[in-house]
Amino acid sequence: MLDLKFVRDNMDLVEDGLHKRGSNIDFGEFKKLEEERRKLLGTVETLKNRRNTVSEEIAKMKKMKENADNLIVEMREVSQQVKDMDEKVKEIEDALQTFLLNVPNIPHPTVPAGAGDEDNEILRKYGEPRKFDFPAKAHWDIGEDLKLIEFERGAKVAGARFVFYRGWGARLERALINFMLDLHINEHGYEELFPPFAVNSQSMTGTGQLPKFAEDMFKIEKTDLWLIPTAEVPVTNIYAGEILKEEDLPIYHTAYSACFRAEAGAHGRDTRGLIRQHQFNKVELVKFTTQENSYEELETLTRNAEKVLQLLELPYRVVVLCGGDLGFSSAKTYDLEVWLPAFNAYKEISSCSNFEDFQARRANIRYRPGQGGKPRYVHTLNGSGLAIGRTLSAILENYQQEDGSVIIPEVLRPYMGGISKLAKN
RNA sequence: GGAGAAGUAGCGAAGAGGCCGUAACGCGCCGCACUCGAAAUGCGGUUGUCCGCAAGGGCACGUGGGUUCGAAUCCCACCUUCUCCGCCA
């Protein structure tokens, strides 16, 4: 959420920023409501002041056994007016709040202009896409041939976009989770969290999934709970409503979670394979930083996620998202895209974003500056480190051999009971 | 799920209709004094937010309502925590 005062005082900046996203929001109603709010506040606060002082007078008169009936009658009237106006103020403030909750973040100045993913800028590449001297198979075929993944039984038990991992496939999924967590904990300084996989509406609002994106998520019936679409939600909200100490910043958390996405509007897209599932696993990276350091921290967070791909020796590239492709809450995002031979393309496997104070304002996460003084909003960042299913897909496709087997990347072997290859048995 | 108790500043806690929310008292933290320095001691400071150029004012005692001229205090609902019982991996 953007700051009300900031929007009010920097209308041009806000409109330029939103324009860069290709988003057109009319602020006319906002300006009107905000003016009315301030006018009303002035009046109602004067009335409240009157009520407070007169009530004190009444107390004194009663003590002196004087008759205060006239004042009491007057105050009855004043109190009714206050009540009515308070109600009106609340209505206006709710409307302003709702409006602001639906306004996306303003892109950072370094975010390139553009309408969609074709306008994203490629920053760097790692590795070379492998040239196959045999027909390369897609991961869903490899997965079924080697009995690692069962798509049909997943669909039978839960529906489309659900799978069973089986045997060494399940083991590989688990190995990837542990490998990534261990890397971030041991080498990159993150503290592990194991979060709730369901959160309430307030938390979903805190990170920006609500109110706009309810249809992308699974709601648990008869409750105020939602299945998390990413560990970002519980992990970012862990400090909601708190004032942290500057000396405790930056805070780095990593967390494994299952992620649940309704994928509404994705009918017919990526219907085969593991790329787009209703439930998938992910290791997430989340940072809480001072306002000054967040962009440096975005660089290191991105490098931390890249490290996973480097150690797995998977070819990838890093792109910076253009304004039109930027997520609702993000000010700047780097996507990591891994090479998938079956698609003959790079596919998103991690998204690393700086939300600046956009989420912190919604979730009310602040820190007290070391020098003392007013609390300030933290900056929050997060990135996948990485999406597990897509990583597994990339391994199957990039490490496949002509005989149908799949070599296991060196770094994963300790997590796979020492085996070096998945083959038909 | 049933019964009971409790939610007040960073923590503990007082407060029972107006003199109590820049919130007693204790701990913690910051500053100063004393000291060669430290400890101990003493003195002072230490919630957030909204409106306003400012002066000043408003709001907040888990959350939301209600009663009242006036609510931390009385009433209702909800949330959370704790204790006991039941159930359960």
Short mmCIF file of C-alpha atoms (C1' of nucleotides) in Angstrom, two decimals:
data_model
loop_
_atom_site.label_atom_id
_atom_site.label_comp_id
_atom_site.label_asym_id
_atom_site.label_seq_id
_atom_site.Cartn_x
_atom_site.Cartn_y
_atom_site.Cartn_z
CA MET A 1 0.00 0.00 0.00
CA LEU A 2 1.14 3.49 -0.74
CA ASP A 3 1.20 6.09 1.99
CA LEU A 4 -1.86 8.30 1.98
CA LYS A 5 0.10 11.48 2.58
CA PHE A 6 2.66 10.52 -0.03
CA VAL A 7 -0.05 9.97 -2.62
CA ARG A 8 -1.76 13.21 -1.66
CA ASP A 9 1.46 15.25 -1.90
CA ASN A 10 3.11 13.49 -4.85
CA MET A 11 0.29 12.87 -7.25
CA ASP A 12 2.52 13.34 -10.33
CA LEU A 13 5.09 10.82 -9.16
CA VAL A 14 2.39 8.29 -8.38
CA GLU A 15 0.64 8.74 -11.71
CA ASP A 16 3.92 8.49 -13.64
CA GLY A 17 4.81 5.33 -11.72
CA LEU A 18 1.49 3.69 -12.42
CA HIS A 19 1.65 4.73 -16.03
CA LYS A 20 4.92 2.82 -16.30
CA ARG A 21 3.01 -0.29 -15.26
CA GLY A 22 0.39 0.37 -17.89
CA SER A 23 -2.03 0.99 -15.07
CA ASN A 24 -4.49 3.83 -15.19
CA ILE A 25 -6.16 4.70 -11.93
CA ASP A 26 -8.37 7.74 -11.54
CA PHE A 27 -7.49 9.59 -8.36
CA GLY A 28 -10.33 12.11 -8.62
CA GLU A 29 -12.52 10.34 -6.07
CA PHE A 30 -9.52 9.80 -3.81
CA LYS A 31 -8.69 13.50 -3.75
CA LYS A 32 -12.28 14.41 -3.02
CA LEU A 33 -12.58 11.92 -0.17
CA GLU A 34 -9.25 12.89 1.35
CA GLU A 35 -10.23 16.56 1.39
CA GLU A 36 -13.56 15.76 2.94
CA ARG A 37 -11.88 13.58 5.53
CA ARG A 38 -9.65 16.38 6.70
CA LYS A 39 -12.49 18.87 6.81
CA LEU A 40 -14.62 16.51 8.89
CA LEU A 41 -11.75 15.66 11.20
CA GLY A 42 -11.20 19.31 12.00
CA THR A 43 -14.84 19.78 12.93
CA VAL A 44 -15.30 16.60 14.90
CA GLU A 45 -12.11 17.10 16.85
CA THR A 46 -13.22 20.55 17.91
CA LEU A 47 -16.45 19.01 19.15
CA LYS A 48 -14.57 16.30 21.02
CA ASN A 49 -12.40 18.91 22.65
CA ARG A 50 -15.52 20.72 23.80
CA ARG A 51 -16.97 17.49 25.15
CA ASN A 52 -13.79 16.69 27.04
CA THR A 53 -13.46 20.08 28.69
CA VAL A 54 -17.14 20.36 29.58
CA SER A 55 -17.20 16.84 30.98
CA GLU A 56 -14.42 17.85 33.28
CA GLU A 57 -16.41 20.89 34.32
CA ILE A 58 -19.40 18.69 35.05
CA ALA A 59 -17.26 16.51 37.26
CA LYS A 60 -16.13 19.55 39.23
CA MET A 61 -19.65 20.92 39.57
CA LYS A 62 -20.94 17.59 40.79
CA LYS A 63 -18.23 17.54 43.40
CA MET A 64 -19.33 20.99 44.56
CA LYS A 65 -22.93 19.73 44.56
CA GLU A 66 -23.85 22.24 41.90
CA ASN A 67 -26.53 21.60 39.31
CA ALA A 68 -25.06 20.69 35.90
CA ASP A 69 -28.25 19.68 34.13
CA ASN A 70 -27.96 22.37 31.44
CA LEU A 71 -24.46 21.28 30.49
CA ILE A 72 -25.45 17.63 30.51
CA VAL A 73 -28.29 18.33 28.11
CA GLU A 74 -25.93 20.26 25.84
CA MET A 75 -23.37 17.48 25.93
CA ARG A 76 -25.95 14.89 25.08
CA GLU A 77 -26.47 16.80 21.84
CA VAL A 78 -22.72 17.22 21.23
CA SER A 79 -22.11 13.53 21.81
CA GLN A 80 -24.74 12.59 19.27
CA GLN A 81 -23.11 14.89 16.71
CA VAL A 82 -19.71 13.39 17.45
CA LYS A 83 -21.10 9.93 16.99
CA ASP A 84 -22.65 10.77 13.63
CA MET A 85 -19.53 12.49 12.35
CA ASP A 86 -17.25 9.73 13.61
CA GLU A 87 -19.32 7.31 11.60
CA LYS A 88 -18.95 9.45 8.50
CA VAL A 89 -15.19 9.77 9.03
CA LYS A 90 -14.90 6.03 9.40
CA GLU A 91 -16.84 5.47 6.19
CA ILE A 92 -14.54 7.82 4.32
CA GLU A 93 -11.43 6.28 5.83
CA ASP A 94 -12.61 2.80 4.91
CA ALA A 95 -13.21 3.97 1.36
CA LEU A 96 -9.73 5.55 1.19
CA GLN A 97 -8.20 2.40 2.64
CA THR A 98 -9.98 0.19 0.12
CA PHE A 99 -8.87 2.47 -2.68
CA LEU A 100 -5.23 2.44 -1.57
CA LEU A 101 -5.22 -1.33 -1.02
CA ASN A 102 -6.01 -1.69 -4.72
CA VAL A 103 -3.25 0.61 -5.95
CA PRO A 104 -0.08 -1.27 -6.99
CA ASN A 105 3.43 -0.31 -5.93
CA ILE A 106 5.39 2.32 -7.82
CA PRO A 107 8.22 0.87 -9.93
CA HIS A 108 11.79 1.77 -9.03
CA PRO A 109 13.39 4.26 -11.48
CA THR A 110 15.72 1.53 -12.80
CA VAL A 111 12.79 -0.62 -13.92
CA PRO A 112 12.67 -0.62 -17.73
CA ALA A 113 9.58 0.56 -19.54
CA GLY A 114 7.53 -2.07 -21.34
CA ALA A 115 4.21 -3.78 -21.60
CA GLY A 116 4.90 -7.49 -21.11
CA ASP A 117 7.54 -10.18 -20.72
CA GLU A 118 8.90 -9.50 -24.22
CA ASP A 119 10.15 -6.17 -22.87
CA ASN A 120 12.06 -7.62 -19.92
CA GLU A 121 15.79 -6.94 -20.07
CA ILE A 122 18.25 -9.82 -19.97
CA LEU A 123 20.94 -8.96 -17.43
CA ARG A 124 23.23 -11.98 -17.51
CA LYS A 125 23.44 -15.60 -18.51
CA TYR A 126 25.04 -18.61 -16.90
CA GLY A 127 25.91 -21.82 -18.71
CA GLU A 128 25.07 -22.89 -22.24
CA PRO A 129 21.90 -24.70 -23.26
CA ARG A 130 22.90 -28.30 -23.89
CA LYS A 131 22.92 -29.61 -27.46
CA PHE A 132 21.36 -33.05 -27.64
CA ASP A 133 22.53 -35.62 -30.18
CA PHE A 134 19.36 -37.64 -29.55
CA PRO A 135 15.71 -36.58 -29.32
CA ALA A 136 15.38 -34.97 -25.91
CA LYS A 137 12.33 -35.92 -23.91
CA ALA A 138 10.12 -33.68 -21.81
CA HIS A 139 10.30 -34.06 -18.05
CA TRP A 140 6.79 -35.53 -17.85
CA ASP A 141 7.82 -38.40 -20.11
CA ILE A 142 11.07 -38.93 -18.28
CA GLY A 143 9.21 -38.79 -14.97
CA GLU A 144 6.75 -41.46 -16.03
CA ASP A 145 9.29 -43.67 -17.78
CA LEU A 146 11.50 -43.76 -14.68
CA LYS A 147 8.45 -44.10 -12.38
CA LEU A 148 9.30 -40.90 -10.55
CA ILE A 149 6.03 -39.02 -11.05
CA GLU A 150 2.44 -40.23 -11.39
CA PHE A 151 0.28 -37.67 -13.13
CA GLU A 152 -2.80 -39.79 -13.75
CA ARG A 153 -3.13 -41.04 -10.20
CA GLY A 154 -2.62 -37.52 -8.93
CA ALA A 155 -5.51 -36.40 -11.10
CA LYS A 156 -7.64 -39.33 -9.95
CA VAL A 157 -7.12 -38.59 -6.28
CA ALA A 158 -7.22 -34.79 -6.31
CA GLY A 159 -7.83 -33.53 -9.85
CA ALA A 160 -5.92 -31.92 -12.67
CA ARG A 161 -2.68 -30.20 -11.68
CA PHE A 162 -1.98 -32.53 -8.77
CA VAL A 163 0.67 -35.25 -8.84
CA PHE A 164 2.25 -37.99 -6.84
CA TYR A 165 6.00 -38.10 -6.64
CA ARG A 166 7.06 -41.67 -6.11
CA GLY A 167 10.13 -43.61 -5.05
CA TRP A 168 13.28 -41.86 -6.21
CA GLY A 169 11.15 -39.05 -7.57
CA ALA A 170 9.82 -38.30 -4.09
CA ARG A 171 13.35 -38.68 -2.77
CA LEU A 172 14.69 -36.24 -5.35
CA GLU A 173 12.03 -33.67 -4.47
CA ARG A 174 12.98 -33.99 -0.81
CA ALA A 175 16.68 -33.91 -1.62
CA LEU A 176 16.25 -30.60 -3.45
CA ILE A 177 14.38 -29.08 -0.51
CA ASN A 178 17.07 -30.09 1.94
CA PHE A 179 19.91 -29.11 -0.36
CA MET A 180 18.51 -25.63 -0.86
CA LEU A 181 17.67 -25.07 2.81
CA ASP A 182 21.11 -26.24 3.88
CA LEU A 183 22.79 -23.95 1.36
CA HIS A 184 20.90 -20.86 2.50
CA ILE A 185 21.31 -21.68 6.17
CA ASN A 186 24.97 -22.65 6.08
CA GLU A 187 26.41 -20.46 3.33
CA HIS A 188 24.09 -17.47 3.05
CA GLY A 189 23.17 -16.72 6.67
CA TYR A 190 19.42 -17.30 6.62
CA GLU A 191 17.50 -18.56 9.63
CA GLU A 192 15.07 -21.35 8.84
CA LEU A 193 11.36 -21.08 9.57
CA PHE A 194 8.74 -23.74 9.13
CA PRO A 195 5.58 -21.68 8.69
CA PRO A 196 1.86 -22.38 8.80
CA PHE A 197 0.57 -23.43 5.38
CA ALA A 198 -2.70 -21.57 5.95
CA VAL A 199 -3.07 -17.94 7.00
CA ASN A 200 -5.90 -15.54 7.78
CA SER A 201 -7.19 -12.73 5.55
CA GLN A 202 -5.22 -10.12 7.44
CA SER A 203 -1.93 -11.80 6.57
CA MET A 204 -3.00 -12.16 2.94
CA THR A 205 -3.75 -8.44 2.90
CA GLY A 206 -0.41 -7.70 4.56
CA THR A 207 1.62 -9.09 1.68
CA GLY A 208 -0.75 -7.88 -1.05
CA GLN A 209 -2.56 -11.05 -2.17
CA LEU A 210 -5.81 -9.57 -0.89
CA PRO A 211 -8.07 -7.83 -1.67
CA LYS A 212 -7.29 -8.04 -5.39
CA PHE A 213 -6.24 -11.64 -5.98
CA ALA A 214 -8.67 -13.77 -4.00
CA GLU A 215 -9.56 -15.80 -7.09
CA ASP A 216 -5.94 -17.00 -7.43
CA MET A 217 -6.02 -18.76 -4.08
CA PHE A 218 -7.78 -21.57 -2.24
CA LYS A 219 -10.06 -20.48 0.59
CA ILE A 220 -10.80 -22.98 3.33
CA GLU A 221 -14.56 -23.23 3.76
CA LYS A 222 -16.22 -22.06 6.97
CA THR A 223 -13.07 -20.32 8.13
CA ASP A 224 -11.13 -17.13 7.49
CA LEU A 225 -8.19 -19.24 6.34
CA TRP A 226 -6.48 -19.43 2.97
CA LEU A 227 -3.92 -21.95 1.73
CA ILE A 228 -0.70 -20.06 1.20
CA PRO A 229 0.34 -19.42 -2.41
CA THR A 230 3.93 -18.97 -1.19
CA ALA A 231 5.81 -19.02 2.12
CA GLU A 232 6.32 -15.30 1.55
CA VAL A 233 2.93 -14.72 3.16
CA PRO A 234 3.39 -16.33 6.59
CA VAL A 235 7.10 -15.50 6.74
CA THR A 236 6.73 -11.81 5.90
CA ASN A 237 3.81 -11.48 8.30
CA ILE A 238 5.75 -13.04 11.16
CA TYR A 239 6.69 -9.53 12.36
CA ALA A 240 3.34 -7.89 11.53
CA GLY A 241 2.46 -5.13 13.97
CA GLU A 242 5.92 -5.18 15.53
CA ILE A 243 8.60 -2.56 15.96
CA LEU A 244 11.98 -4.20 15.36
CA LYS A 245 15.33 -2.86 16.51
CA GLU A 246 17.55 -1.47 13.79
CA GLU A 247 20.46 -3.44 15.22
CA ASP A 248 18.53 -6.65 14.48
CA LEU A 249 18.33 -5.76 10.77
CA PRO A 250 18.79 -7.16 8.26
CA ILE A 251 16.80 -10.28 9.13
CA TYR A 252 17.12 -13.19 6.70
CA HIS A 253 14.65 -16.06 6.77
CA THR A 254 14.38 -19.11 4.58
CA ALA A 255 11.45 -21.46 4.65
CA TYR A 256 10.24 -24.54 2.89
CA SER A 257 6.53 -24.72 2.22
CA ALA A 258 4.01 -26.34 -0.01
CA CYS A 259 2.36 -23.65 -2.14
CA PHE A 260 -1.22 -23.69 -3.36
CA ARG A 261 -2.52 -21.78 -6.34
CA ALA A 262 -5.95 -21.91 -7.90
CA GLU A 263 -4.47 -21.02 -11.31
CA ALA A 264 -7.74 -19.41 -12.32
CA GLY A 265 -7.40 -18.11 -15.85
CA ALA A 266 -4.56 -20.51 -16.64
CA HIS A 267 -6.77 -23.04 -18.40
CA GLY A 268 -4.89 -24.61 -21.27
CA ARG A 269 -1.53 -23.17 -20.22
CA ASP A 270 1.24 -25.56 -19.21
CA THR A 271 -1.26 -28.36 -18.80
CA ARG A 272 1.38 -31.07 -19.03
CA GLY A 273 4.10 -31.67 -16.54
CA LEU A 274 5.13 -30.03 -13.31
CA ILE A 275 5.37 -26.43 -14.47
CA ARG A 276 1.95 -25.27 -13.32
CA GLN A 277 0.47 -27.28 -10.45
CA HIS A 278 -2.18 -26.42 -7.88
CA GLN A 279 0.24 -27.62 -5.21
CA PHE A 280 4.00 -27.33 -5.46
CA ASN A 281 6.98 -27.10 -3.17
CA LYS A 282 9.21 -24.10 -2.80
CA VAL A 283 12.08 -22.89 -0.67
CA GLU A 284 11.60 -19.19 -0.10
CA LEU A 285 14.01 -16.42 0.90
CA VAL A 286 12.68 -13.41 2.81
CA LYS A 287 14.56 -10.34 4.01
CA PHE A 288 13.67 -7.48 6.30
CA THR A 289 16.01 -4.52 5.84
CA THR A 290 16.45 -0.84 6.57
CA GLN A 291 15.19 1.57 3.96
CA GLU A 292 18.73 2.45 2.92
CA ASN A 293 19.97 -1.06 2.24
CA SER A 294 17.14 -2.79 0.46
CA TYR A 295 18.48 -2.53 -3.08
CA GLU A 296 21.88 -3.88 -2.11
CA GLU A 297 20.03 -6.68 -0.35
CA LEU A 298 18.01 -7.40 -3.48
CA GLU A 299 21.26 -8.02 -5.37
CA THR A 300 22.59 -10.46 -2.77
CA LEU A 301 19.24 -12.19 -2.43
CA THR A 302 19.19 -12.74 -6.18
CA ARG A 303 22.77 -14.04 -6.09
CA ASN A 304 21.78 -16.43 -3.29
CA ALA A 305 19.03 -17.88 -5.45
CA GLU A 306 21.35 -18.04 -8.48
CA LYS A 307 23.85 -20.00 -6.42
CA VAL A 308 21.42 -22.91 -6.30
CA LEU A 309 21.30 -23.11 -10.09
CA GLN A 310 25.06 -22.73 -10.36
CA LEU A 311 25.69 -25.58 -7.94
CA LEU A 312 23.20 -27.72 -9.82
CA GLU A 313 24.95 -26.64 -13.04
CA LEU A 314 21.73 -25.68 -14.76
CA PRO A 315 21.89 -23.03 -17.50
CA TYR A 316 19.88 -19.95 -16.62
CA ARG A 317 19.55 -16.27 -17.23
CA VAL A 318 18.57 -13.31 -15.10
CA VAL A 319 16.06 -10.77 -16.38
CA VAL A 320 14.79 -7.56 -14.86
CA LEU A 321 11.05 -7.27 -15.23
CA CYS A 322 9.72 -4.28 -17.13
CA GLY A 323 7.00 -2.09 -15.66
CA GLY A 324 4.19 -3.93 -17.41
CA ASP A 325 5.32 -7.35 -16.15
CA LEU A 326 5.91 -6.30 -12.55
CA GLY A 327 3.84 -7.92 -9.80
CA PHE A 328 1.30 -5.84 -7.90
CA SER A 329 3.34 -5.36 -4.71
CA SER A 330 6.83 -5.18 -6.17
CA ALA A 331 8.96 -2.10 -6.89
CA LYS A 332 11.59 -4.12 -8.72
CA THR A 333 11.88 -7.78 -9.64
CA TYR A 334 14.59 -10.01 -11.06
CA ASP A 335 13.40 -13.29 -12.52
CA LEU A 336 15.72 -16.28 -12.79
CA GLU A 337 14.85 -18.36 -15.81
CA VAL A 338 16.17 -21.89 -16.18
CA TRP A 339 16.73 -23.57 -19.51
CA LEU A 340 14.13 -26.24 -20.25
CA PRO A 341 15.03 -28.27 -23.37
CA ALA A 342 11.45 -29.53 -23.88
CA PHE A 343 10.21 -25.97 -24.17
CA ASN A 344 13.34 -24.90 -26.02
CA ALA A 345 13.13 -21.84 -23.81
CA TYR A 346 14.06 -20.27 -20.52
CA LYS A 347 11.30 -20.65 -17.89
CA GLU A 348 10.84 -18.71 -14.69
CA ILE A 349 12.14 -20.62 -11.68
CA SER A 350 12.59 -17.79 -9.22
CA SER A 351 11.30 -14.29 -8.78
CA CYS A 352 13.28 -11.95 -6.52
CA SER A 353 11.61 -8.72 -5.53
CA ASN A 354 12.04 -5.63 -3.44
CA PHE A 355 8.69 -4.45 -2.11
CA GLU A 356 10.24 -1.47 -0.35
CA ASP A 357 7.71 -0.40 2.33
CA PHE A 358 4.65 -1.49 0.34
CA GLN A 359 4.08 -4.68 2.33
CA ALA A 360 5.50 -3.25 5.54
CA ARG A 361 2.88 -0.50 5.53
CA ARG A 362 0.08 -3.02 5.02
CA ALA A 363 1.41 -5.42 7.63
CA ASN A 364 2.67 -2.59 9.88
CA ILE A 365 6.24 -3.82 10.25
CA ARG A 366 8.56 -1.11 11.52
CA TYR A 367 11.96 -0.62 13.08
CA ARG A 368 13.28 1.95 15.48
CA PRO A 369 16.31 3.75 14.05
CA GLY A 370 19.50 3.11 16.00
CA GLN A 371 19.83 6.81 16.82
CA GLY A 372 16.37 6.72 18.37
CA GLY A 373 13.40 8.59 17.03
CA LYS A 374 10.26 7.70 15.16
CA PRO A 375 9.73 4.13 13.98
CA ARG A 376 10.12 3.67 10.22
CA TYR A 377 8.76 0.98 7.95
CA VAL A 378 11.16 -1.82 7.11
CA HIS A 379 11.72 -2.82 3.53
CA THR A 380 10.70 -6.38 2.71
CA LEU A 381 12.17 -8.55 -0.02
CA ASN A 382 11.70 -12.09 -1.10
CA GLY A 383 12.63 -14.56 -3.76
CA SER A 384 12.27 -18.20 -4.54
CA GLY A 385 15.36 -20.12 -3.72
CA LEU A 386 14.00 -22.08 -5.67
CA ALA A 387 10.72 -23.56 -6.89
CA ILE A 388 11.30 -27.27 -6.32
CA GLY A 389 9.09 -28.84 -8.98
CA ARG A 390 10.51 -26.66 -11.73
CA THR A 391 14.02 -27.41 -10.53
CA LEU A 392 13.29 -31.12 -10.63
CA SER A 393 11.90 -30.71 -14.14
CA ALA A 394 15.03 -28.87 -15.20
CA ILE A 395 17.24 -31.59 -13.79
CA LEU A 396 15.33 -34.36 -15.52
CA GLU A 397 15.43 -32.57 -18.85
CA ASN A 398 18.97 -31.20 -18.75
CA TYR A 399 20.61 -34.28 -17.26
CA GLN A 400 18.83 -36.91 -19.37
CA GLN A 401 20.92 -39.48 -21.22
CA GLU A 402 20.35 -41.25 -24.49
CA ASP A 403 19.52 -44.51 -22.69
CA GLY A 404 16.68 -42.82 -20.83
CA SER A 405 18.50 -42.46 -17.54
CA VAL A 406 19.14 -39.23 -15.69
CA ILE A 407 22.44 -38.28 -14.08
CA ILE A 408 22.08 -36.81 -10.60
CA PRO A 409 23.94 -33.54 -10.10
CA GLU A 410 27.00 -33.98 -7.92
CA VAL A 411 25.78 -31.75 -5.08
CA LEU A 412 22.56 -33.72 -4.67
CA ARG A 413 24.15 -37.14 -4.35
CA PRO A 414 24.72 -36.93 -0.59
CA TYR A 415 20.98 -36.28 -0.29
CA MET A 416 20.17 -39.22 -2.56
CA GLY A 417 21.84 -41.99 -0.61
CA GLY A 418 24.97 -41.64 -2.73
CA ILE A 419 23.47 -42.77 -6.03
CA SER A 420 24.60 -40.99 -9.18
CA LYS A 421 21.97 -41.93 -11.69
CA LEU A 422 18.26 -42.61 -12.04
CA ALA A 423 17.60 -45.46 -14.47
CA LYS A 424 14.89 -47.91 -15.37
CA ASN A 425 15.11 -51.04 -13.31
"C1'" G B 1 -15.71 -29.65 22.32
"C1'" G B 2 -16.98 -28.37 27.98
"C1'" A B 3 -15.74 -25.37 32.57
"C1'" G B 4 -12.92 -21.43 34.67
"C1'" A B 5 -9.27 -17.24 34.56
"C1'" A B 6 -6.71 -13.44 32.04
"C1'" G B 7 -5.37 -9.64 28.02
"C1'" U B 8 -2.90 -2.05 30.23
"C1'" A B 9 4.18 0.75 27.50
"C1'" G B 10 10.18 -3.52 25.69
"C1'" C B 11 8.89 -7.02 30.17
"C1'" G B 12 6.26 -7.64 35.01
"C1'" A B 13 2.32 -5.06 37.13
"C1'" A B 14 -1.20 -1.11 39.75
"C1'" G B 15 -5.81 0.86 38.45
"C1'" A B 16 -12.89 -1.00 40.06
"C1'" G B 17 -17.28 5.62 36.45
"C1'" G B 18 -14.42 11.99 36.44
"C1'" C B 19 -8.41 13.65 40.45
"C1'" C B 20 -5.43 7.32 35.49
"C1'" G B 21 -2.59 7.07 29.40
"C1'" U B 22 3.53 11.74 28.13
"C1'" A B 23 -0.25 5.21 32.88
"C1'" A B 24 1.82 4.34 40.08
"C1'" C B 25 5.59 0.71 41.37
"C1'" G B 26 9.55 -2.82 39.80
"C1'" C B 27 12.84 -4.55 35.81
"C1'" G B 28 15.11 -3.16 31.25
"C1'" C B 29 17.03 0.72 28.02
"C1'" C B 30 19.27 5.90 27.11
"C1'" G B 31 21.66 10.35 29.18
"C1'" C B 32 24.06 12.90 33.23
"C1'" A B 33 26.63 12.95 38.10
"C1'" C B 34 30.10 10.27 41.26
"C1'" U B 35 34.82 7.18 39.53
"C1'" C B 36 41.41 6.57 36.79
"C1'" G B 37 37.66 3.24 34.66
"C1'" A B 38 33.72 -0.02 35.94
"C1'" A B 39 30.13 -1.83 39.47
"C1'" A B 40 27.00 0.13 43.10
"C1'" U B 41 24.38 4.66 44.02
"C1'" G B 42 21.81 9.29 42.79
"C1'" C B 43 19.23 12.56 39.21
"C1'" G B 44 16.70 13.00 34.56
"C1'" G B 45 14.56 10.69 30.21
"C1'" U B 46 12.02 6.50 27.78
"C1'" U B 47 4.13 4.60 23.68
"C1'" G B 48 2.20 5.05 19.07
"C1'" U B 49 -0.80 7.48 15.70
"C1'" C B 50 -3.98 11.29 13.28
"C1'" C B 51 -5.25 16.72 12.01
"C1'" G B 52 -2.31 21.24 11.87
"C1'" C B 53 2.97 25.83 9.00
"C1'" A B 54 2.80 26.26 14.11
"C1'" A B 55 0.50 26.90 18.68
"C1'" G B 56 -2.48 23.34 19.91
"C1'" G B 57 -5.85 19.42 19.68
"C1'" G B 58 -8.00 14.35 18.67
"C1'" C B 59 -7.59 8.95 19.17
"C1'" A B 60 -5.73 4.25 21.29
"C1'" C B 61 -5.98 -0.08 28.01
"C1'" G B 62 -6.90 -7.51 22.99
"C1'" U B 63 -10.88 -6.31 18.74
"C1'" G B 64 -15.77 -4.48 17.58
"C1'" G B 65 -20.31 -2.65 19.44
"C1'" G B 66 -23.48 -0.66 23.58
"C1'" U B 67 -24.78 2.25 28.24
"C1'" U B 68 -23.29 7.37 30.12
"C1'" C B 69 -22.52 14.43 30.10
"C1'" G B 70 -18.01 11.32 30.95
"C1'" A B 71 -15.60 4.22 30.26
"C1'" A B 72 -9.22 0.84 31.25
"C1'" U B 73 -13.36 0.59 34.85
"C1'" C B 74 -20.39 -1.27 33.59
"C1'" C B 75 -23.01 -4.47 29.51
"C1'" C B 76 -22.83 -7.62 24.78
"C1'" A B 77 -20.19 -10.23 20.90
"C1'" C B 78 -15.70 -11.90 18.98
"C1'" C B 79 -10.23 -13.00 19.11
"C1'" U B 80 -6.00 -14.74 21.76
"C1'" U B 81 -3.44 -16.92 25.96
"C1'" C B 82 -3.40 -19.92 30.45
"C1'" U B 83 -5.55 -23.90 33.82
"C1'" C B 84 -8.66 -28.24 34.32
"C1'" C B 85 -11.73 -32.02 31.73
"C1'" G B 86 -12.76 -34.67 27.11
"C1'" C B 87 -10.75 -36.13 22.36
"C1'" C B 88 -6.57 -36.79 19.23
"C1'" A B 89 -1.09 -37.61 15.85
#
